XYZ file of N, CA and C in Angstrom:
375
model
N 0.848 -1.172 0.000
C 0.000 0.000 0.000
C 0.893 1.234 0.000
N 0.497 2.205 -0.752
C 1.246 3.460 -0.793
C 0.660 4.446 0.207
N 1.438 5.467 0.520
C 0.941 6.517 1.399
C -0.283 7.195 0.821
N -0.303 7.356 -0.502
C -1.440 8.005 -1.160
C -2.700 7.151 -1.014
N -2.578 5.848 -1.231
C -3.730 4.947 -1.077
C -4.252 5.004 0.347
N -3.341 4.934 1.295
C -3.728 4.999 2.698
C -4.462 6.304 2.991
N -3.894 7.406 2.519
C -4.445 8.731 2.771
C -5.840 8.879 2.182
N -6.058 8.338 0.996
C -7.332 8.521 0.298
C -8.372 7.482 0.709
N -7.966 6.222 0.849
C -8.945 5.146 1.014
C -9.152 4.671 2.449
N -8.188 4.869 3.309
C -8.301 4.319 4.664
C -8.414 5.395 5.735
N -7.552 6.383 5.685
C -7.510 7.408 6.722
C -8.847 8.113 6.958
N -9.631 8.445 5.907
C -10.914 9.108 6.173
C -11.839 8.301 7.087
N -11.811 6.981 6.982
C -12.648 6.151 7.852
C -12.177 6.235 9.306
N -10.863 6.256 9.515
C -10.327 6.418 10.860
C -10.714 7.771 11.448
N -10.608 8.803 10.657
C -10.939 10.146 11.139
C -12.396 10.204 11.566
N -13.280 9.644 10.750
C -14.707 9.617 11.083
C -14.934 8.841 12.375
N -14.286 7.694 12.520
C -14.457 6.882 13.726
C -13.981 7.631 14.966
N -12.863 8.308 14.864
C -12.334 9.065 16.005
C -13.260 10.221 16.363
N -13.769 10.917 15.355
C -14.700 12.016 15.615
C -15.961 11.493 16.296
N -16.465 10.354 15.852
C -17.658 9.774 16.465
C -17.401 9.375 17.914
N -16.232 8.821 18.190
C -15.889 8.473 19.570
C -15.817 9.711 20.451
N -15.204 10.747 19.922
C -15.082 11.993 20.683
C -16.462 12.535 21.020
N -17.367 12.508 20.046
C -18.724 12.989 20.290
C -19.457 12.069 21.258
N -19.250 10.784 21.102
C -19.939 9.811 21.947
C -19.570 9.987 23.417
N -18.308 10.232 23.683
C -17.860 10.378 25.061
C -17.838 11.825 25.519
N -18.250 12.728 24.646
C -18.369 14.147 24.976
C -17.091 14.674 25.632
N -15.990 14.464 24.969
C -14.697 14.898 25.495
C -14.454 16.332 25.059
N -14.608 17.255 25.982
C -14.446 18.675 25.665
C -12.995 19.097 25.895
N -12.498 19.925 25.009
C -11.155 20.441 25.170
C -10.059 19.487 24.739
N -10.437 18.344 24.200
C -9.439 17.362 23.790
C -9.285 17.311 22.275
N -9.841 18.291 21.580
C -9.861 18.249 20.122
C -8.476 18.075 19.508
N -7.476 18.662 20.126
C -6.133 18.628 19.555
C -5.226 17.634 20.270
N -5.816 16.741 21.053
C -5.003 15.820 21.828
C -5.139 14.374 21.372
N -5.838 14.142 20.278
C -5.970 12.791 19.763
C -4.817 12.490 18.825
N -4.275 11.301 18.947
C -3.205 10.850 18.064
C -3.618 9.495 17.511
N -3.618 9.373 16.193
C -3.891 8.090 15.569
C -2.602 7.284 15.615
N -2.644 6.143 16.292
C -1.438 5.342 16.463
C -1.617 4.027 15.728
N -0.692 3.742 14.832
C -0.735 2.477 14.106
C 0.592 1.765 14.246
N 1.052 1.145 13.187
C 2.264 0.329 13.263
C 3.537 1.068 12.875
N 3.462 2.355 12.659
C 4.616 3.190 12.314
C 5.262 2.849 10.977
N 4.523 2.203 10.093
C 5.035 1.921 8.752
C 5.220 3.240 8.020
N 6.391 3.443 7.424
C 6.689 4.712 6.760
C 5.746 4.998 5.600
N 5.158 3.961 5.009
C 4.283 4.197 3.858
C 3.027 4.963 4.240
N 2.694 4.990 5.529
C 1.512 5.739 5.955
C 1.730 7.239 5.860
N 2.978 7.655 5.865
C 3.291 9.062 5.657
C 3.082 9.955 6.861
N 3.241 9.443 8.054
C 3.124 10.294 9.233
C 4.333 10.106 10.134
N 4.502 11.023 11.053
C 5.655 11.018 11.944
C 5.505 9.943 13.012
N 6.572 9.251 13.251
C 6.574 8.212 14.271
C 6.750 8.842 15.649
N 5.958 8.362 16.620
C 6.075 8.812 17.998
C 6.805 7.748 18.802
N 7.687 8.174 19.657
C 8.326 7.240 20.576
C 7.418 7.051 21.775
N 7.100 5.819 22.059
C 6.214 5.523 23.177
C 6.946 5.777 24.494
N 6.187 6.067 25.569
C 6.836 6.321 26.852
C 7.533 5.072 27.377
N 8.704 5.271 27.922
C 9.447 4.157 28.490
C 9.017 3.939 29.938
N 8.664 5.000 30.610
C 8.320 4.920 32.021
C 6.987 4.199 32.222
N 6.960 3.156 33.048
C 5.685 2.500 33.339
C 4.728 3.412 34.102
N 5.267 4.463 34.712
C 4.426 5.393 35.462
C 3.500 6.207 34.565
N 3.794 6.268 33.283
C 2.936 7.032 32.370
C 2.405 6.148 31.244
N 2.354 4.859 31.488
C 1.826 3.925 30.510
C 0.506 3.375 31.039
N -0.627 3.742 30.427
C -1.925 3.291 30.940
C -2.066 1.771 30.999
N -1.353 1.060 30.150
C -1.410 -0.404 30.205
C -0.884 -0.921 31.538
N 0.110 -0.245 32.078
C 0.642 -0.647 33.375
C -0.411 -0.504 34.469
N -1.241 0.507 34.347
C -2.301 0.702 35.338
C -3.258 -0.481 35.333
N -3.585 -0.967 34.143
C -4.485 -2.121 34.037
C -3.798 -3.366 34.604
N -2.527 -3.549 34.284
C -1.794 -4.691 34.841
C -1.756 -4.613 36.364
N -1.607 -3.420 36.907
C -1.580 -3.269 38.366
C -2.904 -3.679 38.997
N -4.008 -3.318 38.347
C -5.325 -3.745 38.847
C -5.362 -5.265 38.905
N -4.972 -5.881 37.800
C -5.009 -7.339 37.706
C -4.078 -7.992 38.734
N -2.867 -7.479 38.866
C -1.908 -8.075 39.807
C -2.436 -8.036 41.237
N -3.017 -6.902 41.633
C -3.530 -6.790 42.997
C -4.676 -7.767 43.240
N -5.559 -7.912 42.271
C -6.690 -8.829 42.432
C -6.224 -10.281 42.472
N -5.264 -10.625 41.624
C -4.761 -12.002 41.583
C -4.006 -12.336 42.871
N -3.250 -11.376 43.415
C -2.520 -11.606 44.673
C -3.464 -11.958 45.820
N -4.669 -11.433 45.765
C -5.631 -11.653 46.841
C -6.315 -13.021 46.752
N -6.081 -13.731 45.669
C -6.714 -15.037 45.459
C -5.731 -16.164 45.779
N -6.279 -17.355 45.982
C -5.460 -18.530 46.273
C -5.651 -19.545 45.154
N -4.544 -20.112 44.709
C -4.590 -21.168 43.705
C -3.493 -22.177 44.035
N -3.660 -23.391 43.520
C -2.656 -24.422 43.805
C -2.056 -25.029 42.543
N -2.704 -24.870 41.425
C -2.171 -25.425 40.180
C -2.066 -24.325 39.135
N -1.315 -24.616 38.101
C -1.169 -23.671 37.006
C -2.508 -23.426 36.312
N -3.317 -24.460 36.201
C -4.642 -24.313 35.573
C -5.514 -23.382 36.409
N -5.505 -23.557 37.729
C -6.270 -22.665 38.611
C -5.758 -21.231 38.514
N -4.441 -21.091 38.447
C -3.834 -19.759 38.327
C -4.326 -19.058 37.067
N -4.337 -19.777 35.971
C -4.829 -19.211 34.711
C -6.306 -18.828 34.833
N -7.101 -19.668 35.477
C -8.523 -19.362 35.666
C -8.713 -18.112 36.521
N -7.921 -17.988 37.566
C -7.989 -16.807 38.434
C -7.670 -15.551 37.630
N -6.619 -15.610 36.832
C -6.241 -14.457 36.008
C -7.375 -14.087 35.063
N -7.938 -15.073 34.380
C -9.025 -14.796 33.433
C -10.256 -14.234 34.139
N -10.601 -14.795 35.294
C -11.758 -14.306 36.050
C -11.552 -12.862 36.494
N -10.404 -12.591 37.080
C -10.144 -11.241 37.580
C -10.038 -10.231 36.442
N -9.451 -10.638 35.344
C -9.361 -9.737 34.189
C -10.754 -9.370 33.689
N -11.650 -10.344 33.651
C -13.008 -10.073 33.162
C -13.784 -9.146 34.095
N -13.337 -9.013 35.335
C -14.020 -8.148 36.301
C -13.514 -6.703 36.295
N -12.445 -6.438 35.563
C -11.946 -5.064 35.464
C -12.942 -4.258 34.641
N -13.365 -3.124 35.176
C -14.400 -2.327 34.505
C -13.789 -1.176 33.709
N -14.551 -0.702 32.748
C -14.123 0.473 31.988
C -13.983 1.683 32.902
N -14.816 1.762 33.920
C -14.724 2.877 34.861
C -13.371 2.876 35.577
N -12.901 1.700 35.977
C -11.586 1.610 36.618
C -10.492 2.091 35.665
N -10.572 1.684 34.424
C -9.565 2.073 33.431
C -9.645 3.564 33.148
N -10.850 4.074 32.964
C -11.015 5.508 32.659
C -10.472 6.390 33.780
N -10.695 5.989 35.022
C -10.181 6.780 36.147
C -8.664 6.899 36.080
N -8.016 5.831 35.688
C -6.559 5.865 35.583
C -6.101 6.699 34.396
N -6.827 6.623 33.319
C -6.486 7.432 32.142
C -6.673 8.914 32.448
N -7.705 9.255 33.198
C -7.940 10.656 33.545
C -6.818 11.230 34.415
N -6.064 10.366 35.073
C -4.919 10.821 35.867
C -3.708 11.166 35.010
N -3.720 10.784 33.756
C -2.520 10.900 32.930
C -1.963 12.324 32.830
N -2.767 13.364 32.613
C -2.169 14.706 32.551
C -1.394 15.067 33.824
N -1.960 14.733 34.968
C -1.282 15.017 36.238
C 0.001 14.191 36.366
N -0.061 12.940 35.962
C 1.121 12.074 36.027
C 2.221 12.586 35.098
N 1.830 13.023 33.918
C 2.807 13.548 32.963
C 3.481 14.800 33.526
N 2.694 15.664 34.162
C 3.265 16.879 34.740
C 4.255 16.537 35.849
N 3.912 15.549 36.675
C 4.840 15.118 37.724
C 6.133 14.589 37.116
N 6.016 13.875 36.011
C 7.203 13.352 35.341
C 8.064 14.477 34.782
N 7.420 15.489 34.205
C 8.161 16.637 33.678
C 8.865 17.373 34.814
N 8.167 17.552 35.930
C 8.735 18.280 37.069
C 9.896 17.535 37.731
N 9.800 16.210 37.781
C 10.839 15.416 38.438
C 10.980 14.072 37.724
N 11.763 14.018 36.652
C 11.859 12.814 35.823
C 12.394 11.575 36.542
N 13.118 11.766 37.622
C 13.737 10.625 38.305
C 12.833 9.996 39.364
N 11.834 10.727 39.833
C 11.007 10.244 40.934
C 9.894 9.329 40.429
N 9.611 8.253 41.163
C 8.463 7.422 40.793
C 7.166 8.195 41.025
N 6.192 7.927 40.217
C 4.912 8.633 40.315
C 3.914 7.692 40.976
N 3.324 8.139 42.051
C 2.356 7.319 42.776
C 1.069 8.106 42.981
N -0.023 7.347 43.081
C -1.318 7.941 43.401
C -2.132 6.891 44.148
N -3.334 7.248 44.534
C -4.187 6.284 45.230
C -4.578 5.131 44.315
N -4.682 5.423 43.011
C -5.116 4.393 42.077
C -3.989 3.492 41.591
N -2.786 4.080 41.391
C -1.663 3.250 40.917
C -0.354 3.898 41.143
């Protein structure tokens, strides 16, 4: 696929989907804060972003922390039970829990800018 094909045939659908999501969740003031993230293939014709290295500013780490805490509280004796516990606890993680952690991101980023060496902690993660 060429950058031109991507730009003409695929990107408009992504833009529409992102706009619909923004409207659906009524995110005010975030108009210029959305970034379309794909596989960084140069043929797409956009600038590659370096992902954060710090787990303190990676929302995926927040989800893993939820899961780790819930799994630690459970008891298992076999590998099969352990896998079942992980799957059960993962299925119980709610979008509300994830959203609360994502909403902390601007504050976490500011703390990182202010003191890059210090670990970032909060009540949630």
